[in-house]
Amino acid sequence: MATITPSSVATADVRAQVYAWAGFAASADVGAAVQVPGYRDRSVQISGTFAGSIEITIEGSNDGANYVALTDPQGNAIVKTAAAIEAISEPTRYIRPRASAGSGGAAGPAAAGF
């Protein structure tokens, strides 16, 4: 399991923040969480080359220790095996992506916008 450090992506709008986690290579790789309590509207874009049935789950936590899958506006857990963009329903304090299942990798980044 590797911990993927996010990078902050510059935006033209000072009211928005974007983070990117690049290079999920195996199941159990996890993105280091970012703390974003002040942003109510959130979305995530998952992109890249998905191999070996790898899944990317977007997780949230309010205590920074116990993470659960976040959901889209229809109540579905945000778990993807292909490129996607989703709105995030829960405004948790922390957010992170986690790779699960499969043995391949997602070469591209998972990016969250707030």
GROMACS .gro file of C-alpha atoms in nm:
model
  114
    1MET     CA    1   0.000   0.000   0.000
    2ALA     CA    2   0.134   0.339  -0.100
    3THR     CA    3   0.012   0.674   0.026
    4ILE     CA    4  -0.033   0.919  -0.263
    5THR     CA    5   0.039   1.281  -0.169
    6PRO     CA    6  -0.201   1.530  -0.330
    7SER     CA    7  -0.090   1.838  -0.514
    8SER     CA    8  -0.282   2.163  -0.504
    9VAL     CA    9  -0.385   2.272  -0.854
   10ALA     CA   10  -0.388   2.645  -0.929
   11THR     CA   11  -0.729   2.789  -1.021
   12ALA     CA   12  -0.831   3.129  -1.152
   13ASP     CA   13  -1.112   3.148  -0.896
   14VAL     CA   14  -0.997   3.220  -0.541
   15ARG     CA   15  -1.324   3.074  -0.411
   16ALA     CA   16  -1.231   2.725  -0.533
   17GLN     CA   17  -0.972   2.465  -0.440
   18VAL     CA   18  -0.860   2.170  -0.654
   19TYR     CA   19  -0.640   1.882  -0.542
   20ALA     CA   20  -0.497   1.601  -0.756
   21TRP     CA   21  -0.370   1.258  -0.654
   22ALA     CA   22  -0.170   1.093  -0.933
   23GLY     CA   23  -0.050   0.737  -0.984
   24PHE     CA   24  -0.262   0.479  -0.809
   25ALA     CA   25  -0.068   0.162  -0.891
   26ALA     CA   26  -0.227  -0.113  -0.683
   27SER     CA   27  -0.518  -0.213  -0.468
   28ALA     CA   28  -0.495  -0.052  -0.122
   29ASP     CA   29  -0.309   0.259  -0.245
   30VAL     CA   30  -0.467   0.551  -0.062
   31GLY     CA   31  -0.459   0.924  -0.122
   32ALA     CA   32  -0.349   1.135   0.173
   33ALA     CA   33  -0.659   1.316   0.296
   34VAL     CA   34  -0.714   1.686   0.244
   35GLN     CA   35  -0.906   1.897   0.492
   36VAL     CA   36  -1.182   2.106   0.331
   37PRO     CA   37  -1.444   2.198   0.593
   38GLY     CA   38  -1.535   2.537   0.443
   39TYR     CA   39  -1.654   2.415   0.104
   40ARG     CA   40  -2.015   2.292   0.077
   41ASP     CA   41  -2.024   2.221  -0.299
   42ARG     CA   42  -1.786   1.945  -0.401
   43SER     CA   43  -1.718   1.729  -0.702
   44VAL     CA   44  -1.463   1.471  -0.803
   45GLN     CA   45  -1.315   1.377  -1.139
   46ILE     CA   46  -1.157   1.035  -1.179
   47SER     CA   47  -0.950   0.979  -1.492
   48GLY     CA   48  -0.668   0.770  -1.629
   49THR     CA   49  -0.602   0.421  -1.756
   50PHE     CA   50  -0.776   0.160  -1.543
   51ALA     CA   51  -0.616  -0.185  -1.551
   52GLY     CA   52  -0.677  -0.512  -1.368
   53SER     CA   53  -1.028  -0.419  -1.248
   54ILE     CA   54  -0.897  -0.154  -1.008
   55GLU     CA   55  -1.162   0.063  -0.841
   56ILE     CA   56  -1.124   0.415  -0.704
   57THR     CA   57  -1.347   0.494  -0.405
   58ILE     CA   58  -1.392   0.850  -0.282
   59GLU     CA   59  -1.403   0.852   0.097
   60GLY     CA   60  -1.479   1.109   0.364
   61SER     CA   61  -1.432   1.147   0.738
   62ASN     CA   62  -1.509   1.401   1.006
   63ASP     CA   63  -1.249   1.274   1.255
   64GLY     CA   64  -0.962   1.197   1.015
   65ALA     CA   65  -0.943   0.835   1.131
   66ASN     CA   66  -1.262   0.658   1.024
   67TYR     CA   67  -1.338   0.683   0.651
   68VAL     CA   68  -1.650   0.576   0.459
   69ALA     CA   69  -1.745   0.595   0.093
   70LEU     CA   70  -1.903   0.927  -0.003
   71THR     CA   71  -2.214   0.931  -0.220
   72ASP     CA   72  -2.345   1.107  -0.528
   73PRO     CA   73  -2.678   1.299  -0.519
   74GLN     CA   74  -2.867   0.976  -0.599
   75GLY     CA   75  -2.725   0.806  -0.287
   76ASN     CA   76  -2.481   0.577  -0.470
   77ALA     CA   77  -2.133   0.524  -0.326
   78ILE     CA   78  -1.870   0.690  -0.545
   79VAL     CA   79  -1.677   0.381  -0.656
   80LYS     CA   80  -1.547   0.394  -1.014
   81THR     CA   81  -1.373   0.155  -1.253
   82ALA     CA   82  -1.360   0.408  -1.538
   83ALA     CA   83  -1.328   0.782  -1.586
   84ALA     CA   84  -1.612   0.981  -1.429
   85ILE     CA   85  -1.717   1.310  -1.276
   86GLU     CA   86  -1.952   1.310  -0.977
   87ALA     CA   87  -2.100   1.559  -0.736
   88ILE     CA   88  -2.033   1.472  -0.372
   89SER     CA   89  -2.332   1.489  -0.138
   90GLU     CA   90  -2.165   1.494   0.204
   91PRO     CA   91  -1.961   1.797   0.316
   92THR     CA   92  -1.715   1.602   0.535
   93ARG     CA   93  -1.411   1.761   0.696
   94TYR     CA   94  -1.165   1.528   0.519
   95ILE     CA   95  -1.172   1.367   0.174
   96ARG     CA   96  -0.945   1.114   0.002
   97PRO     CA   97  -0.944   0.860  -0.283
   98ARG     CA   98  -0.863   0.492  -0.220
   99ALA     CA   99  -0.784   0.215  -0.468
  100SER     CA  100  -0.945  -0.122  -0.409
  101ALA     CA  101  -1.005  -0.450  -0.589
  102GLY     CA  102  -0.805  -0.569  -0.886
  103SER     CA  103  -0.430  -0.583  -0.927
  104GLY     CA  104  -0.372  -0.325  -1.197
  105GLY     CA  105  -0.346   0.047  -1.170
  106ALA     CA  106  -0.509   0.374  -1.253
  107ALA     CA  107  -0.236   0.567  -1.426
  108GLY     CA  108  -0.415   0.899  -1.418
  109PRO     CA  109  -0.515   1.119  -1.127
  110ALA     CA  110  -0.820   1.146  -0.911
  111ALA     CA  111  -0.898   1.513  -0.863
  112ALA     CA  112  -1.138   1.673  -0.622
  113GLY     CA  113  -1.276   2.025  -0.664
  114PHE     CA  114  -1.421   2.236  -0.387
   0.00000   0.00000   0.00000
